[in-house]
Short mmCIF file of C-alpha atoms in Angstrom, two decimals:
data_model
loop_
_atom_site.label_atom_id
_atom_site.label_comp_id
_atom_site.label_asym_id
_atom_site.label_seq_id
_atom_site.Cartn_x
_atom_site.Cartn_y
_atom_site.Cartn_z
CA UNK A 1 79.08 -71.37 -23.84
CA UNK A 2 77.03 -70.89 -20.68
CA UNK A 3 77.69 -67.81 -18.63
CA UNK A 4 77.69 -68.55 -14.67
CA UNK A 5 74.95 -66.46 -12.73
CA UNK A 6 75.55 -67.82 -9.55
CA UNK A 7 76.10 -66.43 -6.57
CA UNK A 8 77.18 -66.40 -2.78
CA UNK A 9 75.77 -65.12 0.59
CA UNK A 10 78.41 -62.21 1.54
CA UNK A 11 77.32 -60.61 4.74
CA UNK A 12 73.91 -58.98 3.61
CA UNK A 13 74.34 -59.13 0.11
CA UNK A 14 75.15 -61.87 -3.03
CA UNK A 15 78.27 -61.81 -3.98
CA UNK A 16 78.37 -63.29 -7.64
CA UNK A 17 80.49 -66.02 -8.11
CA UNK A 18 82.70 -65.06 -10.90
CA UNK A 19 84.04 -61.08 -11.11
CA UNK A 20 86.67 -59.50 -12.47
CA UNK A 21 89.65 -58.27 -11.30
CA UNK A 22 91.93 -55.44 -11.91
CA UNK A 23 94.99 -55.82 -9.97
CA UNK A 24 97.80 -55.20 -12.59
CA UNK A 25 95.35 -53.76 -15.62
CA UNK A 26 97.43 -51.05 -16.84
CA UNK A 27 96.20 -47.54 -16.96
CA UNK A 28 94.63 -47.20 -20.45
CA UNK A 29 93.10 -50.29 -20.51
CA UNK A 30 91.21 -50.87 -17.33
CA UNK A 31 88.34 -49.07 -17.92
CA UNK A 32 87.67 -50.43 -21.23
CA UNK A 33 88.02 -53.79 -19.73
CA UNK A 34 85.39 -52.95 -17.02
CA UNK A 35 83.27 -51.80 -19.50
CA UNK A 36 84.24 -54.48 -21.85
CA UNK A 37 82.60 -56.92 -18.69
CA UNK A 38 79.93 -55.60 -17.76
CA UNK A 39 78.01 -54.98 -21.21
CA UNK A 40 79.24 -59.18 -21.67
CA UNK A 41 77.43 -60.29 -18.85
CA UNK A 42 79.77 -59.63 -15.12
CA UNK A 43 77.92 -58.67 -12.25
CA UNK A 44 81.02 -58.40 -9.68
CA UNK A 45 83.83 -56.01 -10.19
CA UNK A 46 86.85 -56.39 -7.65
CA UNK A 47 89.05 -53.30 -7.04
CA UNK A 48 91.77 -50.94 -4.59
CA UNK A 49 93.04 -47.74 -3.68
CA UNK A 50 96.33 -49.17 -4.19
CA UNK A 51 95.87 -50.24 -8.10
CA UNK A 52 96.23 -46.80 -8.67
CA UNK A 53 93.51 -47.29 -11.46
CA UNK A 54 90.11 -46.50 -9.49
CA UNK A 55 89.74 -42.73 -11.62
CA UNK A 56 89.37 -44.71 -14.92
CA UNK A 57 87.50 -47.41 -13.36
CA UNK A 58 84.61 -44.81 -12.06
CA UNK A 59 84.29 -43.29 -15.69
CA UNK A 60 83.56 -46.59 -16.92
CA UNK A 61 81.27 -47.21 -14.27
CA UNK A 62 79.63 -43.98 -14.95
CA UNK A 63 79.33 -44.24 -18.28
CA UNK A 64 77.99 -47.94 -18.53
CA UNK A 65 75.34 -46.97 -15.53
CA UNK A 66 74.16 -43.98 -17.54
CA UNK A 67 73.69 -46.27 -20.86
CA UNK A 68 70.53 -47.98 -18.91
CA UNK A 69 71.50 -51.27 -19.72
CA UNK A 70 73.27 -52.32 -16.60
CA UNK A 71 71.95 -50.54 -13.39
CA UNK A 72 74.40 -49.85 -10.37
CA UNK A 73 72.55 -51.90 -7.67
CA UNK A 74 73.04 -55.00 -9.95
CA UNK A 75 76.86 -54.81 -9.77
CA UNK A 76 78.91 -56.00 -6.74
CA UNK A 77 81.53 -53.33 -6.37
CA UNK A 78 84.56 -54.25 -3.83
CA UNK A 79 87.63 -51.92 -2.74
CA UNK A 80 90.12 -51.95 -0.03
CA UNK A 81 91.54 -49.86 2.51
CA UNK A 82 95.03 -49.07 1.68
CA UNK A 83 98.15 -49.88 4.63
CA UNK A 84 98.61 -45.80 4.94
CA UNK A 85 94.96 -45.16 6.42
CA UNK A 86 94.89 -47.80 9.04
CA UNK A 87 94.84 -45.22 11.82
CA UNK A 88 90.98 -44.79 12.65
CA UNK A 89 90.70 -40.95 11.49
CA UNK A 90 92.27 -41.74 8.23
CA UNK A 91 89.74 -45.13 7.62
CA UNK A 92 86.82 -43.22 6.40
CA UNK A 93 88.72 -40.36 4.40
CA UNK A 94 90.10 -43.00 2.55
CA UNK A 95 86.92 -44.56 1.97
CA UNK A 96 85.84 -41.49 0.66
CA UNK A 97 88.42 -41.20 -1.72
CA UNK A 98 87.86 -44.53 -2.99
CA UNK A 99 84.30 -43.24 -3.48
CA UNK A 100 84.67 -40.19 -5.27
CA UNK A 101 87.16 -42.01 -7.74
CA UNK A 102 84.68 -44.41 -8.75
CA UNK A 103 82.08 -42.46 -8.68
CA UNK A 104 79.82 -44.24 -6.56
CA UNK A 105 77.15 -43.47 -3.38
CA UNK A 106 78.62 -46.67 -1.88
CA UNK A 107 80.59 -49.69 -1.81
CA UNK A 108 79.08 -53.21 -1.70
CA UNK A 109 82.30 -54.63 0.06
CA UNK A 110 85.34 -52.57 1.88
CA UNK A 111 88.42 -55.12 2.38
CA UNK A 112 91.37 -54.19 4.87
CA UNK A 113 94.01 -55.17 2.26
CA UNK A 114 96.31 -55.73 4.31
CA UNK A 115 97.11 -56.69 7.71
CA UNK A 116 99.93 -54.43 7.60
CA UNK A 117 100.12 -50.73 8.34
CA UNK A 118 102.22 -48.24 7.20
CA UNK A 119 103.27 -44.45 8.32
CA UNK A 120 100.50 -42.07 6.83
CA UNK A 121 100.69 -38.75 5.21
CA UNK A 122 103.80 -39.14 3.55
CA UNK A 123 103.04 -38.36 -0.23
CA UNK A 124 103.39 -42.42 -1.16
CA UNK A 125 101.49 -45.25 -0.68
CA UNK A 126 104.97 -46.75 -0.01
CA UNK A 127 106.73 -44.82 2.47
CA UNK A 128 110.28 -45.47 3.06
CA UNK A 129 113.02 -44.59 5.21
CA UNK A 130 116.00 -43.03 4.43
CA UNK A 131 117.97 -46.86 3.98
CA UNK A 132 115.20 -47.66 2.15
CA UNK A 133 113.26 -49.72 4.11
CA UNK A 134 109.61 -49.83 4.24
CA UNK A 135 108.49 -46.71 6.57
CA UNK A 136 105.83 -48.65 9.01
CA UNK A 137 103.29 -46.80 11.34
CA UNK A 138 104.75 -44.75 13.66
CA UNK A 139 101.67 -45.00 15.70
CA UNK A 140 100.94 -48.95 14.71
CA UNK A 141 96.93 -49.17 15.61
CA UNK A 142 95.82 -52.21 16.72
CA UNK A 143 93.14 -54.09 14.62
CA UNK A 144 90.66 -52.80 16.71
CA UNK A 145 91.13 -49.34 16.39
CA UNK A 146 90.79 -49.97 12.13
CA UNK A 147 87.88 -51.84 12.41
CA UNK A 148 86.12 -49.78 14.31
CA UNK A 149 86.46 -47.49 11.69
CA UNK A 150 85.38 -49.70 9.55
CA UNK A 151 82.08 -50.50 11.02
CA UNK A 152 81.10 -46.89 10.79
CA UNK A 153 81.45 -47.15 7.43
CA UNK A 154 78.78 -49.35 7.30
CA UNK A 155 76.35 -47.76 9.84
CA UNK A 156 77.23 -44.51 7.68
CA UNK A 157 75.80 -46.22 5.00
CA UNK A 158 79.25 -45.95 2.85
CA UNK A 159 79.76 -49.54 2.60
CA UNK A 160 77.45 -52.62 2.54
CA UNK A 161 79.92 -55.35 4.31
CA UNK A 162 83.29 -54.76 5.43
CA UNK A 163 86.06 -57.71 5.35
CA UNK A 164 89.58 -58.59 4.85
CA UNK A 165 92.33 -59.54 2.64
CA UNK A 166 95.89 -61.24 2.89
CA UNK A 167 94.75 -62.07 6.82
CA UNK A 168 96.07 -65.10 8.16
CA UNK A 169 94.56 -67.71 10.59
CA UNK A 170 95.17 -65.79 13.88
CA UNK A 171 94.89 -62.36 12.77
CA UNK A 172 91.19 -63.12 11.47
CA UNK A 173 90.18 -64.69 14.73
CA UNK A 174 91.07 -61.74 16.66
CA UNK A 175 88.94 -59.35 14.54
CA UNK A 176 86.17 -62.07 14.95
CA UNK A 177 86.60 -61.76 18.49
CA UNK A 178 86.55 -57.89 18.16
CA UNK A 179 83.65 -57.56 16.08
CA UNK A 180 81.51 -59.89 18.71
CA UNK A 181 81.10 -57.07 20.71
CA UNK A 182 78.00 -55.33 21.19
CA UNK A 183 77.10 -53.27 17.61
CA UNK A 184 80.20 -55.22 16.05
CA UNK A 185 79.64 -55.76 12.29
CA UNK A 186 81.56 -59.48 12.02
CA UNK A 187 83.82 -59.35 8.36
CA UNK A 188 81.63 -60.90 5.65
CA UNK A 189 84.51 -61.80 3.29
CA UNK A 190 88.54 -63.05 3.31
CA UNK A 191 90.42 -62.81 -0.51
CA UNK A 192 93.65 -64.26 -0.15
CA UNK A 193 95.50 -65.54 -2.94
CA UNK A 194 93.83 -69.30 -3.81
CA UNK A 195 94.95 -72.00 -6.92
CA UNK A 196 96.18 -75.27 -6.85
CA UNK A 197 99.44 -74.50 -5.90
CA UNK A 198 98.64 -72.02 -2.74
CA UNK A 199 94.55 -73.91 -2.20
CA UNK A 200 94.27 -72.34 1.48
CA UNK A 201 92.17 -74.93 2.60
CA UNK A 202 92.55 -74.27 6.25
CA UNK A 203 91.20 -70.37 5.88
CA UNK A 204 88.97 -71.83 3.60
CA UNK A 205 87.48 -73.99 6.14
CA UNK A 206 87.37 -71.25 8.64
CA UNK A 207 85.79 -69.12 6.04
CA UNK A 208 83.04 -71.92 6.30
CA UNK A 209 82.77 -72.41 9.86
CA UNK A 210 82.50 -68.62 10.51
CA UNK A 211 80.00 -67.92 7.76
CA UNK A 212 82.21 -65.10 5.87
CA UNK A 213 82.50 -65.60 1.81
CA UNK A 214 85.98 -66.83 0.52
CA UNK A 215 87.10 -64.68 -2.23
CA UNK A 216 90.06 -66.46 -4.35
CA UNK A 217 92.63 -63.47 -6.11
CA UNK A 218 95.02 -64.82 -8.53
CA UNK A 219 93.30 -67.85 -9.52
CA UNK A 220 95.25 -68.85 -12.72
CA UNK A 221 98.36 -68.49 -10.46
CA UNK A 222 99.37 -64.97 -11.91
CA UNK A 223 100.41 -65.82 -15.71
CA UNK A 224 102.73 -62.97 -17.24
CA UNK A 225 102.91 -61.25 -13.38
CA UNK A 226 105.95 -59.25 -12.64
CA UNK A 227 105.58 -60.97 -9.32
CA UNK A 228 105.92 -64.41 -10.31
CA UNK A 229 109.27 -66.39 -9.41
CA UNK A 230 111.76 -67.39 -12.18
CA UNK A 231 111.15 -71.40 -11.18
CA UNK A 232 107.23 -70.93 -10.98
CA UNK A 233 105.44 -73.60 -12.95
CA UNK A 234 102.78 -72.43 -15.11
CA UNK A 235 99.12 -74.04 -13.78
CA UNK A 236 98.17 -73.14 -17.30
CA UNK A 237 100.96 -76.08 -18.52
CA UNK A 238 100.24 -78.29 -15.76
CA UNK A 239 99.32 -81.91 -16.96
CA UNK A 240 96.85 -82.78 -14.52
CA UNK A 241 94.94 -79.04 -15.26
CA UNK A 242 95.36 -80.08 -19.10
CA UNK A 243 93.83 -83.66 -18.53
CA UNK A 244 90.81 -82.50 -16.53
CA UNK A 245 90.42 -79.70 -19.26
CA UNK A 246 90.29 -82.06 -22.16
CA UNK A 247 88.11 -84.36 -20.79
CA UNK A 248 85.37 -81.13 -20.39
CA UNK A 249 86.17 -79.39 -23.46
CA UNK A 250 87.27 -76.70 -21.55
CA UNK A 251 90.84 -74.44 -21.66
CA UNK A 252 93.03 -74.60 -18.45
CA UNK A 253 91.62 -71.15 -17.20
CA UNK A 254 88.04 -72.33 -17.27
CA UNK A 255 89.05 -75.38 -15.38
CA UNK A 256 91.41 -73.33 -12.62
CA UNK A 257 87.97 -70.91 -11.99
CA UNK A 258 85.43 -74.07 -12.14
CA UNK A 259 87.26 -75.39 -9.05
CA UNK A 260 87.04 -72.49 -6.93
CA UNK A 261 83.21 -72.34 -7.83
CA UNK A 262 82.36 -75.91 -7.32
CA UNK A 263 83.66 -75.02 -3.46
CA UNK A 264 81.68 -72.59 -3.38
CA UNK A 265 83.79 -69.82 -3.55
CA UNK A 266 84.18 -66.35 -5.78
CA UNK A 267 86.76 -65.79 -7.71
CA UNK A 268 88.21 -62.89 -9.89
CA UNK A 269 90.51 -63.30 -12.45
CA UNK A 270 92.23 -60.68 -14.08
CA UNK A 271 92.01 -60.12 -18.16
CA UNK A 272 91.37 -57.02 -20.70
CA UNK A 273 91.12 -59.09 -23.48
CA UNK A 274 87.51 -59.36 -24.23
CA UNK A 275 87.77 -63.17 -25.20
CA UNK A 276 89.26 -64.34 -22.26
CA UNK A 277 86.52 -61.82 -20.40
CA UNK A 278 84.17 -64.26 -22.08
CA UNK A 279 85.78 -67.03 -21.72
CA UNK A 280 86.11 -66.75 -17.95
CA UNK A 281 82.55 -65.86 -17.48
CA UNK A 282 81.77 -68.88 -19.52
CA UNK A 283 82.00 -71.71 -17.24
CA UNK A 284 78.45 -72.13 -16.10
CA UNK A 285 77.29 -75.51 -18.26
CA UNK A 286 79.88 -77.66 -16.60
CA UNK A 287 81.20 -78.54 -13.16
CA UNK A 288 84.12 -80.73 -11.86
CA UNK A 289 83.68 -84.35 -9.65
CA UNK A 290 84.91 -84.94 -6.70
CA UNK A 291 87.47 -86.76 -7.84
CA UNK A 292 88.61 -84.34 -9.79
CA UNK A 293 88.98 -81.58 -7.37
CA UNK A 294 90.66 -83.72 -5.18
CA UNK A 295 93.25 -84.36 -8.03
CA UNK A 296 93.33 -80.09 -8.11
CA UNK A 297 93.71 -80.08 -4.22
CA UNK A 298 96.59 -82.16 -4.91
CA UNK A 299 98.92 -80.31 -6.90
CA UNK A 300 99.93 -78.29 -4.06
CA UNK A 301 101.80 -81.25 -2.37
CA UNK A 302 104.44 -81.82 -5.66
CA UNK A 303 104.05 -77.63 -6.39
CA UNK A 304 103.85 -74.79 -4.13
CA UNK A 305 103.71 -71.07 -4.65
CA UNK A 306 102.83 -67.85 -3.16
CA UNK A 307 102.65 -65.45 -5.99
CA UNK A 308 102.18 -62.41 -3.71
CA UNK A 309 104.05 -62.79 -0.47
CA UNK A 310 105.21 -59.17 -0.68
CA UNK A 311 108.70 -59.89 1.14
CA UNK A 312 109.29 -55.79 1.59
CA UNK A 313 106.15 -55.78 4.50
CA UNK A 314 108.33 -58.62 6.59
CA UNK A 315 109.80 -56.22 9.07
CA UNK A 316 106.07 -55.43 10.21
CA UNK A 317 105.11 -57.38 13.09
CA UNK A 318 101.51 -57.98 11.45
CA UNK A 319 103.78 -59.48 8.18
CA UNK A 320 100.88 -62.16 7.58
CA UNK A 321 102.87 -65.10 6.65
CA UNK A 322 105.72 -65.34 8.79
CA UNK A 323 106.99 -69.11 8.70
CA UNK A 324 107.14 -68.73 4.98
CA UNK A 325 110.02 -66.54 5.54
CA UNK A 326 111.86 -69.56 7.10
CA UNK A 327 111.55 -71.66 3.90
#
């Protein structure tokens, strides 16, 4: 099996193609995982504030860095700003934070995780109010006032690039817009949720025409999430995945991360099982035809699914996918 080295131009830096993430690794077996990763060959380690896992994350880190055989400007590192610190004097705190849990000197890529803000200072990164409903920002700052903070996180030298995740269409063209300002440092990177049966081809095209990196969470469609619906079809069953994936030689999950690379996109799946590790690193002596990723594209018109629409943030008026609500 051929393990994919490939990369992508994100803001000032390569973004490797295929990482890992760690949304959902459970406390105990993260770090091994990230460990696990990089010693097999994984240049690109996604993570947040909001995992709740970052501590165990920065031992491995620190212990893998110290063993010699993987140096720490080799690895992309990503983490996101959490809906709490939107306000700009809570930005780089947060940052910090993020920082001193993974024991790091800097970040390669800070995300806004969410367009969504929350009230700060609470004691949860899910404030509620008394009828418990989600507690939003009392003060609600405007995109501008967050990114702001963000780009002096990157003149600061904490951070590398700054982008966003979970953004939709309209909200990413105003921080475009804000960021073209003199000094502005324009988003390098979206992650949204991307598989065949949520593709995102229109940010994916604007990802394109703007020059920012498209970073695809959830690729396999969440397997085993606690987030999944009851009526989901698995994209690990589906027959036109299991077709393509015979005729390579190649399992379902192999296929499902091909796709996003042949578009020229990162993605980073989720696993702590060191043969599926492998196994999703291992796509690199193969790649899909047109045809086929058309077929791919296509699944979304018989099948379509949001994994993580995070219903609970839809009484904020920056809820990023609004007309899904309708349906």
């Amino acid at each position: 099996m051929s393990k994919i080295v490939s990369t992508i131009k994100c803001g000032v830096s390569a973004m490797p193609q295929v990482g890992l993430g760690t949304w959902q690794s459970k406390p105990g077996e993260v770090g091994k995982a990230v460990e696990t990763a990089l010693n097999c060959g994984y240049r690109h380690i996604d993570c947040a504030l909001v995992y709740q896992n970052e501590p165990e994350i920065g031992d491995a880190f620190t212990r893998v860095f110290k063993g010699g055989n993987v140096k720490r400007e080799d690895v992309f590192i990503t983490s996101k700003l959490w809906n709490t610190s939107h306000r700009m004097e809570d930005v780089g705190p947060s940052c910090e934070k993020t920082l001193s849990d993974l024991q790091l000197d800097y970040l390669d890529l800070y995300l806004i995780h969410w367009p969504v803000c929350t009230e700060p200072h609470m004691g949860s990164l899910f404030p509620m109010t008394e009828d418990k409903k989600l507690m939003l920002d009392s003060k609600c700052p405007p995109f501008s006032e967050t990114w702001k903070a963000m780009e002096q996180l990157v003149k600061d030298g904490k951070c590398k690039n700054i982008g966003l995740s979970n953004f939709n269409k309209t909200q990413i063209e105003e921080i475009l817009e804000i960021a073209s300002q003199p000094g502005g440092v324009k988003p390098a990177c979206l992650q949204v949720e991307s598989h065949p049966q949520l593709p995102n081809l229109e940010l994916l095209q604007m990802c394109k025409d703007n020059g920012m990196a498209f970073v695809s969470y959830s690729p396999l469609g969440n397997p085993g999430s606690q987030f999944r619906r009851e009526d989901q079809v698995s994209l690990l069953e589906d027959e036109d995945i299991l077709k393509i994936a015979e005729a390579h030689g190649k399992s379902p999950a192999q296929i499902l991360i091909r796709y996003h690379v042949d578009r020229g996109n990162a993605v980073i799946p989720k696993s702590v099982s060191e043969h599926r590790l492998t196994e999703n690193l291992s796509v690199g002596d193969f790649s899909l035809s047109p045809a086929e990723i058309d077929t791919i594209n296509s699944i979304t018109n018989r099948v379509r699914y949001r994994t993580c629409s995070v219903v609970h943030f839809k009484e904020s008026p920056y809820y990023p996918f609004p007309e899904e609500l309708k349906e």
